[in-house]
mmCIF file of C-alpha atoms in Angstrom:
data_model
loop_
_atom_site.group_PDB
_atom_site.id
_atom_site.type_symbol
_atom_site.label_atom_id
_atom_site.label_comp_id
_atom_site.label_asym_id
_atom_site.label_seq_id
_atom_site.Cartn_x
_atom_site.Cartn_y
_atom_site.Cartn_z
ATOM 1 C CA MET A 1 1.759 -23.465 -16.805
ATOM 2 C CA PHE A 2 4.622 -25.582 -17.935
ATOM 3 C CA ILE A 3 2.725 -26.775 -20.803
ATOM 4 C CA GLU A 4 2.027 -23.166 -21.841
ATOM 5 C CA ALA A 5 5.761 -22.470 -21.621
ATOM 6 C CA GLN A 6 6.573 -25.565 -23.732
ATOM 7 C CA LYS A 7 4.079 -24.116 -26.581
ATOM 8 C CA MET A 8 5.831 -20.832 -26.390
ATOM 9 C CA ALA A 9 9.254 -22.568 -26.522
ATOM 10 C CA GLU A 10 8.056 -24.453 -29.664
ATOM 11 C CA VAL A 11 6.905 -21.315 -31.313
ATOM 12 C CA LEU A 12 10.297 -19.737 -30.591
ATOM 13 C CA ASP A 13 12.093 -22.824 -31.683
ATOM 14 C CA PHE A 14 13.572 -23.300 -28.239
ATOM 15 C CA LYS A 15 14.174 -26.789 -26.494
ATOM 16 C CA ILE A 16 13.378 -26.671 -22.636
ATOM 17 C CA VAL A 17 16.119 -28.967 -21.076
ATOM 18 C CA VAL A 18 17.359 -29.683 -17.445
ATOM 19 C CA LYS A 19 20.438 -27.648 -16.699
ATOM 20 C CA ARG A 20 23.495 -29.236 -15.615
ATOM 21 C CA LEU A 21 23.276 -30.463 -11.984
ATOM 22 C CA ASN A 22 25.884 -30.606 -9.260
ATOM 23 C CA GLU A 23 25.657 -32.379 -6.016
ATOM 24 C CA ARG A 24 25.347 -29.121 -4.061
ATOM 25 C CA GLN A 25 23.900 -26.059 -5.786
ATOM 26 C CA ILE A 26 25.129 -22.695 -3.920
ATOM 27 C CA TYR A 27 22.850 -20.051 -5.881
ATOM 28 C CA ARG A 28 19.578 -22.007 -6.409
ATOM 29 C CA ALA A 29 17.571 -25.010 -5.176
ATOM 30 C CA ASN A 30 18.987 -28.486 -4.903
ATOM 31 C CA PRO A 31 16.854 -30.926 -6.890
ATOM 32 C CA PRO A 32 17.977 -34.569 -7.026
ATOM 33 C CA ILE A 33 20.597 -35.357 -9.473
ATOM 34 C CA SER A 34 18.557 -38.265 -10.935
ATOM 35 C CA ILE A 35 15.945 -35.802 -12.198
ATOM 36 C CA GLU A 36 15.179 -36.147 -15.772
ATOM 37 C CA LYS A 37 12.010 -34.254 -16.617
ATOM 38 C CA PRO A 38 12.235 -30.533 -17.194
ATOM 39 C CA GLU A 39 8.759 -30.004 -15.545
ATOM 40 C CA ASP A 40 10.124 -31.522 -12.320
ATOM 41 C CA TYR A 41 13.238 -29.627 -12.522
ATOM 42 C CA PHE A 42 11.599 -26.068 -13.197
ATOM 43 C CA ARG A 43 8.990 -26.935 -10.411
ATOM 44 C CA ILE A 44 11.714 -27.406 -7.744
ATOM 45 C CA ILE A 45 14.139 -24.565 -9.056
ATOM 46 C CA ILE A 46 11.358 -21.926 -9.907
ATOM 47 C CA CYS A 47 7.925 -22.505 -9.045
ATOM 48 C CA ILE A 48 8.064 -23.764 -5.386
ATOM 49 C CA PRO A 49 10.551 -21.061 -4.215
ATOM 50 C CA TYR A 50 8.389 -18.267 -5.907
ATOM 51 C CA ILE A 51 5.322 -19.432 -4.277
ATOM 52 C CA GLU A 52 6.983 -19.805 -1.009
ATOM 53 C CA SER A 53 8.451 -16.187 -1.192
ATOM 54 C CA PHE A 54 4.949 -14.837 -2.190
ATOM 55 C CA ILE A 55 3.398 -16.469 0.888
ATOM 56 C CA ASN A 56 6.068 -14.973 3.073
ATOM 57 C CA GLN A 57 5.555 -11.412 1.707
ATOM 58 C CA LEU A 58 1.908 -11.797 2.249
ATOM 59 C CA GLU A 59 2.477 -12.851 5.862
ATOM 60 C CA ILE A 60 4.883 -10.072 6.392
ATOM 61 C CA ARG A 61 2.543 -7.477 4.924
ATOM 62 C CA PHE A 62 -0.761 -8.567 6.354
ATOM 63 C CA LEU A 63 0.015 -10.589 9.368
ATOM 64 C CA GLU A 64 3.020 -9.286 11.298
ATOM 65 C CA HIS A 65 1.784 -5.766 11.138
ATOM 66 C CA HIS A 66 -1.722 -6.716 12.047
ATOM 67 C CA ASN A 67 -1.800 -5.423 15.647
ATOM 68 C CA ILE A 68 -0.137 -2.097 14.423
ATOM 69 C CA PHE A 69 -2.784 -1.423 11.726
ATOM 70 C CA LYS A 70 -5.410 -2.404 14.148
ATOM 71 C CA GLY A 71 -4.223 0.482 16.245
ATOM 72 C CA PHE A 72 -5.376 3.038 13.634
ATOM 73 C CA HIS A 73 -8.852 1.495 14.107
ATOM 74 C CA CYS A 74 -8.633 2.513 17.896
ATOM 75 C CA LEU A 75 -8.565 6.139 16.756
ATOM 76 C CA PHE A 76 -12.099 6.160 15.459
ATOM 77 C CA ALA A 77 -13.657 3.113 17.492
ATOM 78 C CA GLU A 78 -15.909 3.580 20.313
ATOM 79 C CA ILE A 79 -14.432 3.833 23.999
ATOM 80 C CA GLU A 80 -15.435 0.477 24.947
ATOM 81 C CA ASP A 81 -14.000 -1.104 21.745
ATOM 82 C CA SER A 82 -10.600 0.312 22.221
ATOM 83 C CA ASN A 83 -7.882 -2.084 21.748
ATOM 84 C CA LYS A 84 -5.080 -1.369 24.047
ATOM 85 C CA THR A 85 -2.534 -3.906 22.535
ATOM 86 C CA GLY A 86 -2.918 -2.440 19.091
ATOM 87 C CA PHE A 87 -2.727 1.180 20.084
ATOM 88 C CA GLU A 88 0.409 0.508 22.157
ATOM 89 C CA SER A 89 2.036 -1.310 19.200
ATOM 90 C CA LEU A 90 1.208 1.599 16.970
ATOM 91 C CA VAL A 91 2.660 4.189 19.172
ATOM 92 C CA SER A 92 5.904 2.187 19.880
ATOM 93 C CA PHE A 93 6.239 1.419 16.152
ATOM 94 C CA TYR A 94 5.775 4.912 14.742
ATOM 95 C CA LEU A 95 6.496 7.245 17.374
ATOM 96 C CA SER A 96 9.794 7.864 19.409
ATOM 97 C CA PRO A 97 10.818 5.470 22.308
ATOM 98 C CA SER A 98 10.678 8.397 24.700
ATOM 99 C CA THR A 99 6.896 8.548 24.151
ATOM 100 C CA VAL A 100 5.265 8.059 27.344
ATOM 101 C CA MET A 101 2.533 5.337 26.936
ATOM 102 C CA SER A 102 0.291 6.549 29.765
ATOM 103 C CA SER A 103 0.194 10.018 28.257
ATOM 104 C CA ALA A 104 -0.561 8.388 24.709
ATOM 105 C CA HIS A 105 -3.738 6.610 26.520
ATOM 106 C CA ASN A 106 -4.779 9.778 28.262
ATOM 107 C CA GLU A 107 -4.739 11.625 25.025
ATOM 108 C CA LEU A 108 -6.592 8.843 23.196
ATOM 109 C CA LYS A 109 -9.322 9.002 25.746
ATOM 110 C CA MET A 110 -9.662 12.680 25.479
ATOM 111 C CA TRP A 111 -9.846 12.389 21.775
ATOM 112 C CA LYS A 112 -12.572 9.759 21.873
ATOM 113 C CA LEU A 113 -14.616 12.101 24.296
ATOM 114 C CA LYS A 114 -14.220 14.865 21.553
ATOM 115 C CA LEU A 115 -15.340 12.557 18.909
ATOM 116 C CA ALA A 116 -18.279 11.299 21.028
ATOM 117 C CA ARG A 117 -19.569 14.974 21.400
ATOM 118 C CA LEU A 118 -19.715 15.638 17.769
ATOM 119 C CA ASN A 119 -23.088 15.420 16.002
ATOM 120 C CA GLU A 120 -21.455 14.606 12.725
ATOM 121 C CA LYS A 121 -18.382 12.167 12.854
ATOM 122 C CA PRO A 122 -15.376 12.669 10.526
ATOM 123 C CA SER A 123 -15.890 10.564 7.332
ATOM 124 C CA ASN A 124 -12.063 10.246 6.433
ATOM 125 C CA VAL A 125 -8.752 11.186 7.996
ATOM 126 C CA ILE A 126 -8.475 14.550 6.522
ATOM 127 C CA ASP A 127 -11.735 15.612 8.134
ATOM 128 C CA ALA A 128 -10.543 14.165 11.467
ATOM 129 C CA LEU A 129 -7.180 16.369 11.145
ATOM 130 C CA ARG A 130 -9.156 19.405 10.819
ATOM 131 C CA LEU A 131 -10.801 18.646 14.182
ATOM 132 C CA TYR A 132 -7.638 18.325 16.289
ATOM 133 C CA ASN A 133 -5.836 20.922 18.444
ATOM 134 C CA LEU A 134 -2.205 20.337 17.998
ATOM 135 C CA ILE A 135 -1.292 21.555 21.582
ATOM 136 C CA VAL A 136 -4.066 19.266 23.195
ATOM 137 C CA PHE A 137 -3.549 16.069 20.938
ATOM 138 C CA PRO A 138 0.282 16.010 19.750
ATOM 139 C CA ILE A 139 0.366 12.368 19.576
ATOM 140 C CA ILE A 140 -3.007 11.809 18.037
ATOM 141 C CA HIS A 141 -2.119 14.519 15.393
ATOM 142 C CA MET A 142 1.220 12.589 14.338
ATOM 143 C CA LEU A 143 -0.685 9.288 14.018
ATOM 144 C CA LEU A 144 -3.470 10.943 11.819
ATOM 145 C CA LYS A 145 -0.755 12.399 9.581
ATOM 146 C CA ILE A 146 0.722 8.928 9.330
ATOM 147 C CA LEU A 147 -2.553 7.403 8.562
ATOM 148 C CA SER A 148 -3.385 10.039 5.920
ATOM 149 C CA THR A 149 -0.102 9.293 3.999
ATOM 150 C CA LEU A 150 -0.126 5.567 4.241
ATOM 151 C CA PRO A 151 -0.974 4.210 0.690
ATOM 152 C CA ILE A 152 -3.603 1.322 0.651
ATOM 153 C CA SER A 153 -1.088 -0.740 -1.340
ATOM 154 C CA THR A 154 2.023 -0.450 -3.258
ATOM 155 C CA ALA A 155 0.046 -0.320 -6.390
ATOM 156 C CA THR A 156 -1.545 2.985 -5.609
ATOM 157 C CA PRO A 157 1.582 4.934 -5.842
ATOM 158 C CA GLU A 158 3.063 2.944 -8.896
ATOM 159 C CA ARG A 159 -0.207 3.617 -10.685
ATOM 160 C CA MET A 160 0.084 7.382 -10.086
ATOM 161 C CA PHE A 161 3.584 7.404 -11.414
ATOM 162 C CA SER A 162 2.660 5.396 -14.382
ATOM 163 C CA ASN A 163 -0.161 7.897 -15.092
ATOM 164 C CA LEU A 164 2.144 10.696 -14.637
ATOM 165 C CA LYS A 165 4.450 9.431 -17.334
ATOM 166 C CA ARG A 166 1.748 9.293 -19.801
ATOM 167 C CA VAL A 167 0.459 12.763 -18.994
ATOM 168 C CA LYS A 168 3.687 14.741 -18.828
ATOM 169 C CA THR A 169 5.125 13.834 -22.337
ATOM 170 C CA TYR A 170 7.909 15.714 -24.082
ATOM 171 C CA LEU A 171 5.376 18.146 -25.546
ATOM 172 C CA ARG A 172 3.945 18.855 -22.255
ATOM 173 C CA ASN A 173 7.232 19.575 -20.376
ATOM 174 C CA THR A 174 6.625 23.256 -19.788
ATOM 175 C CA MET A 175 3.069 22.540 -18.095
ATOM 176 C CA LYS A 176 2.463 24.321 -14.698
ATOM 177 C CA GLU A 177 2.021 22.323 -11.500
ATOM 178 C CA ASP A 178 -1.721 23.085 -11.250
ATOM 179 C CA ARG A 179 -2.519 21.759 -14.737
ATOM 180 C CA LEU A 180 -0.399 18.858 -14.440
ATOM 181 C CA ASN A 181 -2.127 17.863 -11.235
ATOM 182 C CA GLY A 182 -5.504 18.224 -12.830
ATOM 183 C CA LEU A 183 -4.621 16.191 -15.875
ATOM 184 C CA THR A 184 -3.002 13.474 -13.607
ATOM 185 C CA MET A 185 -6.123 13.122 -11.483
ATOM 186 C CA LEU A 186 -8.351 13.034 -14.585
ATOM 187 C CA SER A 187 -6.270 10.063 -15.855
ATOM 188 C CA ILE A 188 -6.331 8.322 -12.745
ATOM 189 C CA TYR A 189 -10.075 8.559 -12.022
ATOM 190 C CA CYS A 190 -11.150 8.275 -15.608
ATOM 191 C CA GLY A 191 -13.649 5.764 -14.641
ATOM 192 C CA MET A 192 -15.547 8.171 -12.308
ATOM 193 C CA PRO A 193 -18.968 9.426 -14.003
ATOM 194 C CA LEU A 194 -18.550 13.090 -14.644
ATOM 195 C CA THR A 195 -20.738 15.578 -16.646
ATOM 196 C CA ALA A 196 -20.077 18.891 -18.536
ATOM 197 C CA GLU A 197 -22.771 20.423 -16.280
ATOM 198 C CA GLU A 198 -21.125 19.310 -12.971
ATOM 199 C CA VAL A 199 -17.523 20.839 -14.264
ATOM 200 C CA ILE A 200 -19.262 24.036 -15.205
ATOM 201 C CA ASP A 201 -21.166 24.426 -11.819
ATOM 202 C CA GLU A 202 -17.818 23.722 -10.094
ATOM 203 C CA LEU A 203 -16.098 26.353 -12.121
ATOM 204 C CA GLY A 204 -18.839 28.663 -11.390
ATOM 205 C CA ARG A 205 -18.482 28.373 -7.685
ATOM 206 C CA LYS A 206 -15.038 29.256 -7.820
ATOM 207 C CA GLN A 207 -14.004 32.791 -7.272
ATOM 208 C CA GLU A 208 -12.031 34.632 -10.033
ATOM 209 C CA ASN A 209 -8.471 35.154 -9.337
#
């Protein structure tokens, strides 16, 4: 990486040098004062702190919330596979502290019994939301709503906003919401195979307004 940076610096007629060093740096890492090579200097100042920060972010995102995300799996797992610790972490993290844990466990058991009686299990969270009764399953309802709005990663909403900027240009500023949503979805899922016949069939099935 440093060799590539050196090549780029030569193209731009720029020399990579070690910055002035003090005995104690306040706003950056503290390399030895005797350091002379720019490669060693920037490894200590930039590379190592960046890698450590990246590792910490991975641990925060995927390890610290492991039990919480495991609780969502409890909503659709078999009764004997239920993870009590994960479900309790999920309820305490997302719902109010006044939520009674015993009521949440009883509601989860009732929800699993309802799923067990179904011939066809819900394939996604939206289908599961259509099955619930808000009065009978208030806690499960709230957890399913949270699960349906959680993005898979931060790249998902960022990609949607990037596509929205490309679709809604200055010339399309007066576009209505339905047309904008349709063009944005076409731009996001442009890799999906779709034929003109399928589009015509779908339009034919819709009722005329």
